[in-house]
Amino acid sequence: MVTARGLHDPHIWETTVKVALAGHPHPFPLTKMGIEEMLSRVWDSQPRVIKFPRRHQRGSSINGLRRQKRDWVIPPINVPENSRGPFPHMLVRIRSDQDKDVGIRYSITGAGADQPPSGIYNIDPISGNMFVTQPLDREERASYHLRAHAVDMNGNQVENPIDLYIYVIDMNDNRPEFQNQVYNGSVAEGSKPGSSVMQVTATDSDDSTTANGMVRYRILSQTPHSPIPNMFTINSETGDIVTVAAGLDREKVSQYTIIVQATDMEGNLNFGLSNTATALISITDINDNPPELTARTFSGEVPENRVNVVVTNLTVVDRDQPHSPNWNAVYRIVSGDPTGHFTIRTNPITNEGMLTVVKPVDFEMNRAFMLTVVVSNQAHLASGIQSSLQSTAGVTISVQDVNEPPVFPINPKMIRFEEGVPAGTTLTVFSAQDPDHFIHQIVRYSKLSDPANWLKINRTNGQITTMALLDRESMYVKNNVYEATFLAFDNGSPQASGTGTLQIYLIDVNDNAPVLVPREAQVCERARPNSRVNITASDADADPNVGPFVFELPSFPASVRRNWTISRLSGDYAQLRLRIPYLESGVYEIPVIVSDSGNPPLSNRSLIRVKVCPCDDNGDCSATGAVAAAGLGTGAIIAILICIIILLSMVLLFVVWMKRREKERQAKPLLIDPEDDVRDNILKYDEEGGGEEDQDYDLSQLQQPESLDHIINKPTGVRRVDERPVIAESQYPVRPSLPHPGDIGDFINDGLRAADNDPTAPPYDSLLVFDYEGSGSTAGSVSSLNSTSSGDQDYDYLNDWGPRFKKLADLYGGGDDD
């Protein structure tokens, strides 16, 4: 007998089913499908009746309290998932003991009934039969908690609600799922058996407490099979992949592909569901292959005196991972180069060793080198791996002889000489040596730099001779040293040359007399305590041919020592001041003799120009005093002032005369009121011309044709062209081509003179010359308007033409007013 509490455990439920079916007349094998079918049949054949619990009373205590006894616990309802129905399917019957006395109505509440997901369960309110309406999925919801209610026809509760627990029995309906379809792992080559590689993981949505959700792993295949088909194994429960054999070699197999299978039902291939994934296992490199030089000996050539030249390339083979510390080669020279002429740099791309010259080699000292080179990896070799003998090689280097330039043994070369040595003096022999001892070559010399052009060098032996005096005070001498450079060249092919520097330290001699500064000064005409001149002596020579200096005044002329005195303040400074209380203003040239301390000493007579002037209370020269001190007497000053006054007077008279001329010009009356001048009212401009750029004038158009009789009959010197011709004409006469006038000014003056001499000319039109415009004008000619016309002509109609023609009407139509 199985208790209700025991039915809650799926394992016990499955065992119970198996025992119940043990005596079945037609037993069937307990396969996966057989178990599900068995559970379905048990579920169908055992609908249960669940009654509401009753309350029992057992005696009473002295104080009247009663003890209530609780009935047994309602067992859970187990429903297999994915049932095929038919639906709705009855699960249990809910019944109250009071349904015999009163009418009972049953109902259920909770998730799955009247709460989401609603409608999965329902109950017949009269019979109390509880049904499931659809297949259940344990992976969506594994259990349900409902409450059953019983009420009378009036809705009054007749029983306390009971709790119903419904458990969904898991079925193996989900395959294991790998988290990744491809897993990547790695293991170092040469790893020992049992080394961890990686882990794969698969999950099953079924109940993990049952066989349905218990996943087991196994390896289906390994590619490649080298060195054996089963290099790896997997923990069936955890999915950890480990090595099971030695012999992993990256240089042979760099990657393995493993197919892993995950099966539920604890790996039972008959009942369980399976899935597969791929594991890629990379074999990581270790430094198990030392680098090997491709040859036992290498050779190369290098020119002497050259650096950063690649002599030869050392090639190496390494089977480890390229461009990794296990593959990168490191070269070392272990013998044959004690002075460090060579080094080996690694080419990062090809891993070759570039043997390079870093220190010049000399053919005359070493014609060849024999080097021993060792190569290793940047990373240390793995434990247990021995270095190969092929990691060592010999390198033979031949040195090529080249023509080397001559070399000055002492460069720069310093010599000492006194300045002032005469031209032609031999200073030294500045010769060079040819390093090419095995070749006989001739060395010649030339001058490369000689700033002062003082030296010359013998072309054959390098002897240095002076061509001029050596002057220590020259601008080309710095810190007593004069520097010149010379060139030595051989006759090799190609020719080689070397440069040498000669430094001449010039010893000073007393060849420069001292000089005084300043050369000009001023003092007051009356002796004052602060009226004195401080003077300084300077000498271009050096110690001991300079100070302390001796200052003194000459004995001639006598007035110098009579009026002035000088005293030395220090070795280089002296003070000049007046000896007498007063000295007349003026400029005085005072000779001063200064001597240096050379052996023998040199003296110099210098003139100091001193201005003596009247001073103010502060001891400064006044303006008048400064002028007087400049050497101008009183008469000269008065003459200058008179000249200035005369010049100003002339300028004033010229300004007054110009203003008077301007007033007279403005006061001169005009012949006619400017308002009556109507000359500009009858001007006609037929041609605007070409502006300032049009300078090609045809003055022939302004000339009157000489062939017209009415012009020829005029008196001599009178030729007017502004009056109507007296002859009948039907068209303009053809103008002959006249020569271009030589001067336009003459042309204008001729026209002006003709107008002035014409007695018939109207007033104020002599400056305007009008060419005849031709006949046919309805307005007629204005030349007919003259002062001699008869008075019976009416000019009043001109008043209607505007204010300008009104002036003509007033002028010619005045009648008796004239």
Coordinates of C-alpha atoms in Angstrom, one line a residue, residues 189 250-251 284-289 318-330 346 348-349 351 376-380:
E189 CA 52.4 20.9 -27.0
R250 CA 52.4 21.6 -32.7
E251 CA 54.9 21.3 -35.5
T284 CA 50.1 26.1 -28.4
D285 CA 53.7 26.4 -29.2
I286 CA 56.6 25.9 -26.7
N287 CA 60.2 26.5 -27.5
D288 CA 61.0 22.9 -28.3
N289 CA 62.9 23.5 -31.5
D318 CA 63.2 27.4 -36.7
R319 CA 60.1 25.2 -36.7
D320 CA 58.5 27.0 -33.8
Q321 CA 55.6 29.5 -34.1
P322 CA 56.8 32.3 -36.5
H323 CA 57.1 35.8 -35.1
S324 CA 56.9 34.6 -31.5
P325 CA 59.6 34.6 -28.8
N326 CA 60.1 30.9 -29.5
W327 CA 61.0 31.7 -33.1
N328 CA 62.7 35.1 -32.9
A329 CA 66.5 34.6 -33.3
V330 CA 69.2 36.3 -31.2
T346 CA 68.0 40.4 -36.4
P348 CA 62.3 41.0 -37.7
I349 CA 60.6 39.8 -40.9
N351 CA 64.7 36.2 -38.8
S376 CA 69.5 31.2 -29.9
N377 CA 65.8 32.1 -29.3
Q378 CA 64.4 35.1 -27.5
A379 CA 62.6 32.6 -25.2
H380 CA 64.5 29.9 -23.3

